[in-house]
Amino acid sequence: MSGAARSLAALAAGLLFGLGLSLSGMLDPARVRGFLDVGGAWDPSLVFVLGGAVSVSALGYLLSRRLRRPALAETFDLPTARRIDPPLVGGAALFGIGWGLSGFCPGPAIAALSTGAAPVLVFVAAMLVGMAAQVLIRRFGPASVRP
Amino acid sequence: MDAYLPALGGGLLIGLSAAMLLLLNGRIAGISGLVAGLARPGERWVADAAFLIGLVLGPPLFALLAGHWPVMRIEGGWPVLAIAGLLVGFGTRLGSGCTSGHGVCGLARLSPRSIVAVLVFLAAGMLTVALMRVAS
């Protein structure tokens, strides 16, 4: 029962996320790149997207701290890592370069799969390969490159 | 100002989604993590997949409600998109998150790791766009 309820809640949350991305303009890579183009014709609209999203998300987080457990699950599954280490910084830098090149980050790219546009398929396929490569290096690579 | 209302409204919906997933399921709405998690079967698998299915259905639902699909102008050819995709996939796993996990959820928790990650990927993205403009 609670498994089905969790899946329904997740489906509804995913729909809201995809709807929000669509309304906000985040699905438009040219607009995202316009936001990153601070030296050119800067488009500040993403400040409003992130500002709106972070404020409601923060309210949710503050509320969660007053609860012993989530409504449909046993525990809050929050990240526990604290260290600011080279993998975090290097990974964020590589991601930022790819984001700047294309204007796509994972959420909008996955949501945009529903448009069936071929360039989106290319991007998402490459993204999955990149994720798999990182997992393989972490598992089987030399210890020196393992995060 | 009116031009920014959809951006703000969309942002509020994204935040609501993240709050909902946390308060109901105790889960962080980090898209790169959820996608990567599909390769690992476990008790969370079905709900995580359901979130991603909802995410994919978001734009068609928007089209139904708004009467038009969201604008999507993709610049750059397939080689650029393929390289970008590789970097985004590799980087988000190495750095444990993307715009949603570190941005929407991590900043909301004032996580020091997420604040650093967001500053780094914003700076790298801005520098990349600037270099591409200089080169073209």
GROMACS .gro file of C-alpha atoms in nm:
model
  283
    1MET     CA    1   0.000   0.000   0.000
    2SER     CA    2   0.255   0.259   0.109
    3GLY     CA    3   0.475   0.155  -0.184
    4ALA     CA    4   0.196   0.238  -0.427
    5ALA     CA    5   0.123   0.563  -0.242
    6ARG     CA    6   0.492   0.659  -0.259
    7SER     CA    7   0.501   0.590  -0.633
    8LEU     CA    8   0.187   0.798  -0.691
    9ALA     CA    9   0.332   1.083  -0.484
   10ALA     CA   10   0.656   1.062  -0.682
   11LEU     CA   11   0.466   1.059  -1.013
   12ALA     CA   12   0.271   1.371  -0.909
   13ALA     CA   13   0.590   1.544  -0.791
   14GLY     CA   14   0.762   1.456  -1.121
   15LEU     CA   15   0.468   1.599  -1.318
   16LEU     CA   16   0.486   1.922  -1.115
   17PHE     CA   17   0.861   1.941  -1.176
   18GLY     CA   18   0.817   1.892  -1.553
   19LEU     CA   19   0.532   2.142  -1.562
   20GLY     CA   20   0.743   2.395  -1.372
   21LEU     CA   21   1.040   2.347  -1.607
   22SER     CA   22   0.808   2.395  -1.907
   23LEU     CA   23   0.648   2.712  -1.767
   24SER     CA   24   0.977   2.861  -1.649
   25GLY     CA   25   1.158   2.855  -1.984
   26MET     CA   26   1.425   2.614  -1.857
   27LEU     CA   27   1.347   2.377  -2.146
   28ASP     CA   28   1.485   2.639  -2.386
   29PRO     CA   29   1.863   2.588  -2.406
   30ALA     CA   30   1.909   2.922  -2.586
   31ARG     CA   31   1.750   3.097  -2.289
   32VAL     CA   32   1.962   2.906  -2.038
   33ARG     CA   33   2.275   3.001  -2.232
   34GLY     CA   34   2.147   3.362  -2.236
   35PHE     CA   35   2.143   3.348  -1.856
   36LEU     CA   36   2.500   3.217  -1.850
   37ASP     CA   37   2.608   3.489  -2.097
   38VAL     CA   38   2.683   3.751  -1.832
   39GLY     CA   39   2.925   3.937  -2.062
   40GLY     CA   40   2.668   3.962  -2.343
   41ALA     CA   41   2.292   4.016  -2.361
   42TRP     CA   42   2.231   3.870  -2.015
   43ASP     CA   43   1.886   3.715  -1.958
   44PRO     CA   44   1.820   3.726  -1.582
   45SER     CA   45   1.501   3.513  -1.592
   46LEU     CA   46   1.673   3.207  -1.444
   47VAL     CA   47   1.737   3.404  -1.125
   48PHE     CA   48   1.358   3.406  -1.081
   49VAL     CA   49   1.332   3.033  -1.156
   50LEU     CA   50   1.600   2.940  -0.905
   51GLY     CA   51   1.481   3.198  -0.650
   52GLY     CA   52   1.122   3.070  -0.663
   53ALA     CA   53   1.229   2.707  -0.654
   54VAL     CA   54   1.479   2.744  -0.368
   55SER     CA   55   1.239   2.945  -0.149
   56VAL     CA   56   0.955   2.690  -0.168
   57SER     CA   57   1.205   2.403  -0.137
   58ALA     CA   58   1.350   2.572   0.175
   59LEU     CA   59   1.004   2.600   0.332
   60GLY     CA   60   0.959   2.228   0.268
   61TYR     CA   61   1.297   2.154   0.425
   62LEU     CA   62   1.222   2.366   0.735
   63LEU     CA   63   0.889   2.186   0.774
   64SER     CA   64   1.061   1.848   0.735
   65ARG     CA   65   1.289   1.929   1.030
   66ARG     CA   66   0.984   1.949   1.253
   67LEU     CA   67   0.865   1.605   1.146
   68ARG     CA   68   0.995   1.276   1.279
   69ARG     CA   69   0.946   1.102   0.944
   70PRO     CA   70   0.803   1.174   0.598
   71ALA     CA   71   0.432   1.105   0.546
   72LEU     CA   72   0.476   0.796   0.328
   73ALA     CA   73   0.823   0.662   0.415
   74GLU     CA   74   1.020   0.554   0.722
   75THR     CA   75   1.306   0.804   0.707
   76PHE     CA   76   1.428   1.122   0.544
   77ASP     CA   77   1.690   1.016   0.293
   78LEU     CA   78   1.925   1.317   0.299
   79PRO     CA   79   2.286   1.341   0.176
   80THR     CA   80   2.535   1.283   0.457
   81ALA     CA   81   2.863   1.384   0.289
   82ARG     CA   82   3.015   1.699   0.441
   83ARG     CA   83   3.361   1.729   0.287
   84ILE     CA   84   3.429   1.976   0.010
   85ASP     CA   85   3.669   1.759  -0.191
   86PRO     CA   86   3.823   1.751  -0.540
   87PRO     CA   87   3.553   1.519  -0.687
   88LEU     CA   88   3.281   1.766  -0.583
   89VAL     CA   89   3.461   2.068  -0.731
   90GLY     CA   90   3.595   1.887  -1.040
   91GLY     CA   91   3.260   1.723  -1.111
   92ALA     CA   92   3.073   2.054  -1.077
   93ALA     CA   93   3.328   2.219  -1.312
   94LEU     CA   94   3.288   1.946  -1.581
   95PHE     CA   95   2.910   1.964  -1.547
   96GLY     CA   96   2.922   2.346  -1.579
   97ILE     CA   97   3.126   2.323  -1.901
   98GLY     CA   98   2.874   2.079  -2.053
   99TRP     CA   99   2.587   2.298  -1.933
  100GLY     CA  100   2.744   2.604  -2.095
  101LEU     CA  101   2.816   2.420  -2.422
  102SER     CA  102   2.460   2.294  -2.464
  103GLY     CA  103   2.227   2.489  -2.234
  104PHE     CA  104   2.097   2.154  -2.104
  105CYS     CA  105   2.118   2.018  -1.752
  106PRO     CA  106   1.976   1.675  -1.658
  107GLY     CA  107   1.622   1.778  -1.551
  108PRO     CA  108   1.525   1.976  -1.861
  109ALA     CA  109   1.698   1.722  -2.089
  110ILE     CA  110   1.499   1.430  -1.943
  111ALA     CA  111   1.173   1.631  -1.952
  112ALA     CA  112   1.243   1.732  -2.313
  113LEU     CA  113   1.258   1.364  -2.418
  114SER     CA  114   0.880   1.390  -2.458
  115THR     CA  115   0.925   1.635  -2.747
  116GLY     CA  116   1.097   1.355  -2.941
  117ALA     CA  117   1.353   1.605  -3.076
  118ALA     CA  118   1.657   1.419  -3.210
  119PRO     CA  119   1.919   1.656  -3.055
  120VAL     CA  120   1.767   1.587  -2.712
  121LEU     CA  121   1.802   1.213  -2.769
  122VAL     CA  122   2.169   1.265  -2.864
  123PHE     CA  123   2.232   1.469  -2.550
  124VAL     CA  124   2.055   1.227  -2.313
  125ALA     CA  125   2.224   0.921  -2.469
  126ALA     CA  126   2.565   1.087  -2.424
  127MET     CA  127   2.472   1.187  -2.068
  128LEU     CA  128   2.391   0.824  -1.980
  129VAL     CA  129   2.724   0.714  -2.130
  130GLY     CA  130   2.901   0.981  -1.920
  131MET     CA  131   2.726   0.860  -1.604
  132ALA     CA  132   2.814   0.497  -1.679
  133ALA     CA  133   3.177   0.593  -1.746
  134GLN     CA  134   3.203   0.764  -1.410
  135VAL     CA  135   3.058   0.464  -1.229
  136LEU     CA  136   3.298   0.227  -1.413
  137ILE     CA  137   3.604   0.440  -1.330
  138ARG     CA  138   3.497   0.464  -0.967
  139ARG     CA  139   3.452   0.088  -0.946
  140PHE     CA  140   3.737  -0.046  -1.155
  141GLY     CA  141   3.979   0.242  -1.212
  142PRO     CA  142   4.311   0.292  -1.033
  143ALA     CA  143   4.271   0.392  -0.670
  144SER     CA  144   4.426   0.732  -0.739
  145VAL     CA  145   4.131   0.841  -0.955
  146ARG     CA  146   3.865   0.695  -0.729
  147PRO     CA  147   3.673   0.966  -0.545
  148MET     CA  148   0.848   4.247  -1.520
  149ASP     CA  149   0.565   4.042  -1.675
  150ALA     CA  150   0.829   3.853  -1.871
  151TYR     CA  151   0.962   3.712  -1.545
  152LEU     CA  152   0.629   3.593  -1.406
  153PRO     CA  153   0.634   3.257  -1.592
  154ALA     CA  154   0.994   3.209  -1.474
  155LEU     CA  155   0.893   3.278  -1.114
  156GLY     CA  156   0.576   3.066  -1.142
  157GLY     CA  157   0.768   2.777  -1.294
  158GLY     CA  158   1.029   2.807  -1.020
  159LEU     CA  159   0.758   2.793  -0.751
  160LEU     CA  160   0.619   2.472  -0.908
  161ILE     CA  161   0.968   2.318  -0.915
  162GLY     CA  162   1.015   2.411  -0.548
  163LEU     CA  163   0.674   2.266  -0.464
  164SER     CA  164   0.773   1.942  -0.633
  165ALA     CA  165   1.095   1.923  -0.431
  166ALA     CA  166   0.912   2.001  -0.105
  167MET     CA  167   0.646   1.741  -0.184
  168LEU     CA  168   0.898   1.467  -0.261
  169LEU     CA  169   1.084   1.544   0.064
  170LEU     CA  170   0.779   1.571   0.292
  171LEU     CA  171   0.592   1.271   0.148
  172ASN     CA  172   0.870   1.032   0.046
  173GLY     CA  173   1.172   1.171   0.233
  174ARG     CA  174   1.357   1.194  -0.096
  175ILE     CA  175   1.577   1.465  -0.253
  176ALA     CA  176   1.460   1.575  -0.599
  177GLY     CA  177   1.801   1.548  -0.765
  178ILE     CA  178   1.746   1.449  -1.126
  179SER     CA  179   2.098   1.325  -1.206
  180GLY     CA  180   2.095   1.107  -0.893
  181LEU     CA  181   1.750   0.966  -0.969
  182VAL     CA  182   1.854   0.885  -1.329
  183ALA     CA  183   2.177   0.716  -1.219
  184GLY     CA  184   1.981   0.526  -0.952
  185LEU     CA  185   1.782   0.349  -1.224
  186ALA     CA  186   2.087   0.129  -1.277
  187ARG     CA  187   2.061   0.007  -0.916
  188PRO     CA  188   1.755  -0.203  -0.831
  189GLY     CA  189   1.626  -0.147  -0.478
  190GLU     CA  190   1.318  -0.060  -0.277
  191ARG     CA  191   1.329   0.301  -0.402
  192TRP     CA  192   1.345   0.202  -0.770
  193VAL     CA  193   0.974   0.209  -0.857
  194ALA     CA  194   0.904   0.546  -0.691
  195ASP     CA  195   1.217   0.702  -0.845
  196ALA     CA  196   1.116   0.574  -1.189
  197ALA     CA  197   0.764   0.710  -1.131
  198PHE     CA  198   0.909   1.056  -1.060
  199LEU     CA  199   1.108   1.047  -1.385
  200ILE     CA  200   0.802   0.933  -1.583
  201GLY     CA  201   0.611   1.228  -1.436
  202LEU     CA  202   0.900   1.456  -1.534
  203VAL     CA  203   0.884   1.335  -1.896
  204LEU     CA  204   0.504   1.381  -1.899
  205GLY     CA  205   0.536   1.742  -1.771
  206PRO     CA  206   0.591   1.912  -2.108
  207PRO     CA  207   0.295   1.732  -2.278
  208LEU     CA  208   0.074   1.830  -1.982
  209PHE     CA  209   0.197   2.188  -2.022
  210ALA     CA  210   0.112   2.174  -2.394
  211LEU     CA  211  -0.236   2.049  -2.308
  212LEU     CA  212  -0.296   2.329  -2.056
  213ALA     CA  213  -0.123   2.614  -2.242
  214GLY     CA  214  -0.222   2.520  -2.595
  215HIS     CA  215   0.139   2.519  -2.715
  216TRP     CA  216   0.461   2.330  -2.643
  217PRO     CA  217   0.732   2.503  -2.440
  218VAL     CA  218   0.983   2.696  -2.653
  219MET     CA  219   1.298   2.491  -2.717
  220ARG     CA  220   1.576   2.646  -2.925
  221ILE     CA  221   1.872   2.408  -2.938
  222GLU     CA  222   2.201   2.561  -3.051
  223GLY     CA  223   2.505   2.367  -3.164
  224GLY     CA  224   2.533   2.052  -3.373
  225TRP     CA  225   2.530   1.690  -3.265
  226PRO     CA  226   2.905   1.670  -3.188
  227VAL     CA  227   2.875   1.962  -2.945
  228LEU     CA  228   2.562   1.812  -2.785
  229ALA     CA  229   2.731   1.471  -2.753
  230ILE     CA  230   3.040   1.618  -2.585
  231ALA     CA  231   2.819   1.833  -2.361
  232GLY     CA  232   2.609   1.529  -2.267
  233LEU     CA  233   2.920   1.327  -2.176
  234LEU     CA  234   3.049   1.611  -1.957
  235VAL     CA  235   2.711   1.662  -1.789
  236GLY     CA  236   2.669   1.290  -1.720
  237PHE     CA  237   3.025   1.235  -1.594
  238GLY     CA  238   3.041   1.564  -1.402
  239THR     CA  239   2.710   1.529  -1.222
  240ARG     CA  240   2.800   1.181  -1.094
  241LEU     CA  241   3.152   1.282  -0.992
  242GLY     CA  242   3.017   1.599  -0.826
  243SER     CA  243   2.715   1.418  -0.671
  244GLY     CA  244   2.448   1.640  -0.822
  245CYS     CA  245   2.322   1.893  -1.072
  246THR     CA  246   2.105   2.205  -1.087
  247SER     CA  247   1.820   2.031  -0.905
  248GLY     CA  248   1.998   1.832  -0.633
  249HIS     CA  249   2.265   2.090  -0.548
  250GLY     CA  250   2.069   2.394  -0.669
  251VAL     CA  251   1.702   2.359  -0.575
  252CYS     CA  252   1.746   2.114  -0.285
  253GLY     CA  253   2.102   2.174  -0.158
  254LEU     CA  254   2.079   2.555  -0.147
  255ALA     CA  255   1.746   2.521   0.037
  256ARG     CA  256   1.926   2.317   0.307
  257LEU     CA  257   2.218   2.564   0.308
  258SER     CA  258   2.447   2.265   0.245
  259PRO     CA  259   2.808   2.393   0.220
  260ARG     CA  260   2.889   2.126  -0.042
  261SER     CA  261   2.595   2.233  -0.256
  262ILE     CA  262   2.676   2.604  -0.225
  263VAL     CA  263   3.031   2.532  -0.350
  264ALA     CA  264   2.902   2.306  -0.630
  265VAL     CA  265   2.650   2.569  -0.750
  266LEU     CA  266   2.913   2.845  -0.751
  267VAL     CA  267   3.155   2.622  -0.943
  268PHE     CA  268   2.909   2.503  -1.209
  269LEU     CA  269   2.770   2.854  -1.257
  270ALA     CA  270   3.123   2.993  -1.299
  271ALA     CA  271   3.224   2.710  -1.536
  272GLY     CA  272   2.905   2.756  -1.741
  273MET     CA  273   2.950   3.132  -1.765
  274LEU     CA  274   3.316   3.097  -1.860
  275THR     CA  275   3.231   2.838  -2.128
  276VAL     CA  276   2.964   3.062  -2.284
  277ALA     CA  277   3.200   3.362  -2.273
  278LEU     CA  278   3.484   3.165  -2.440
  279MET     CA  279   3.246   3.036  -2.708
  280ARG     CA  280   3.136   3.394  -2.784
  281VAL     CA  281   3.495   3.512  -2.811
  282ALA     CA  282   3.587   3.218  -3.036
  283SER     CA  283   3.295   3.266  -3.276
   0.00000   0.00000   0.00000
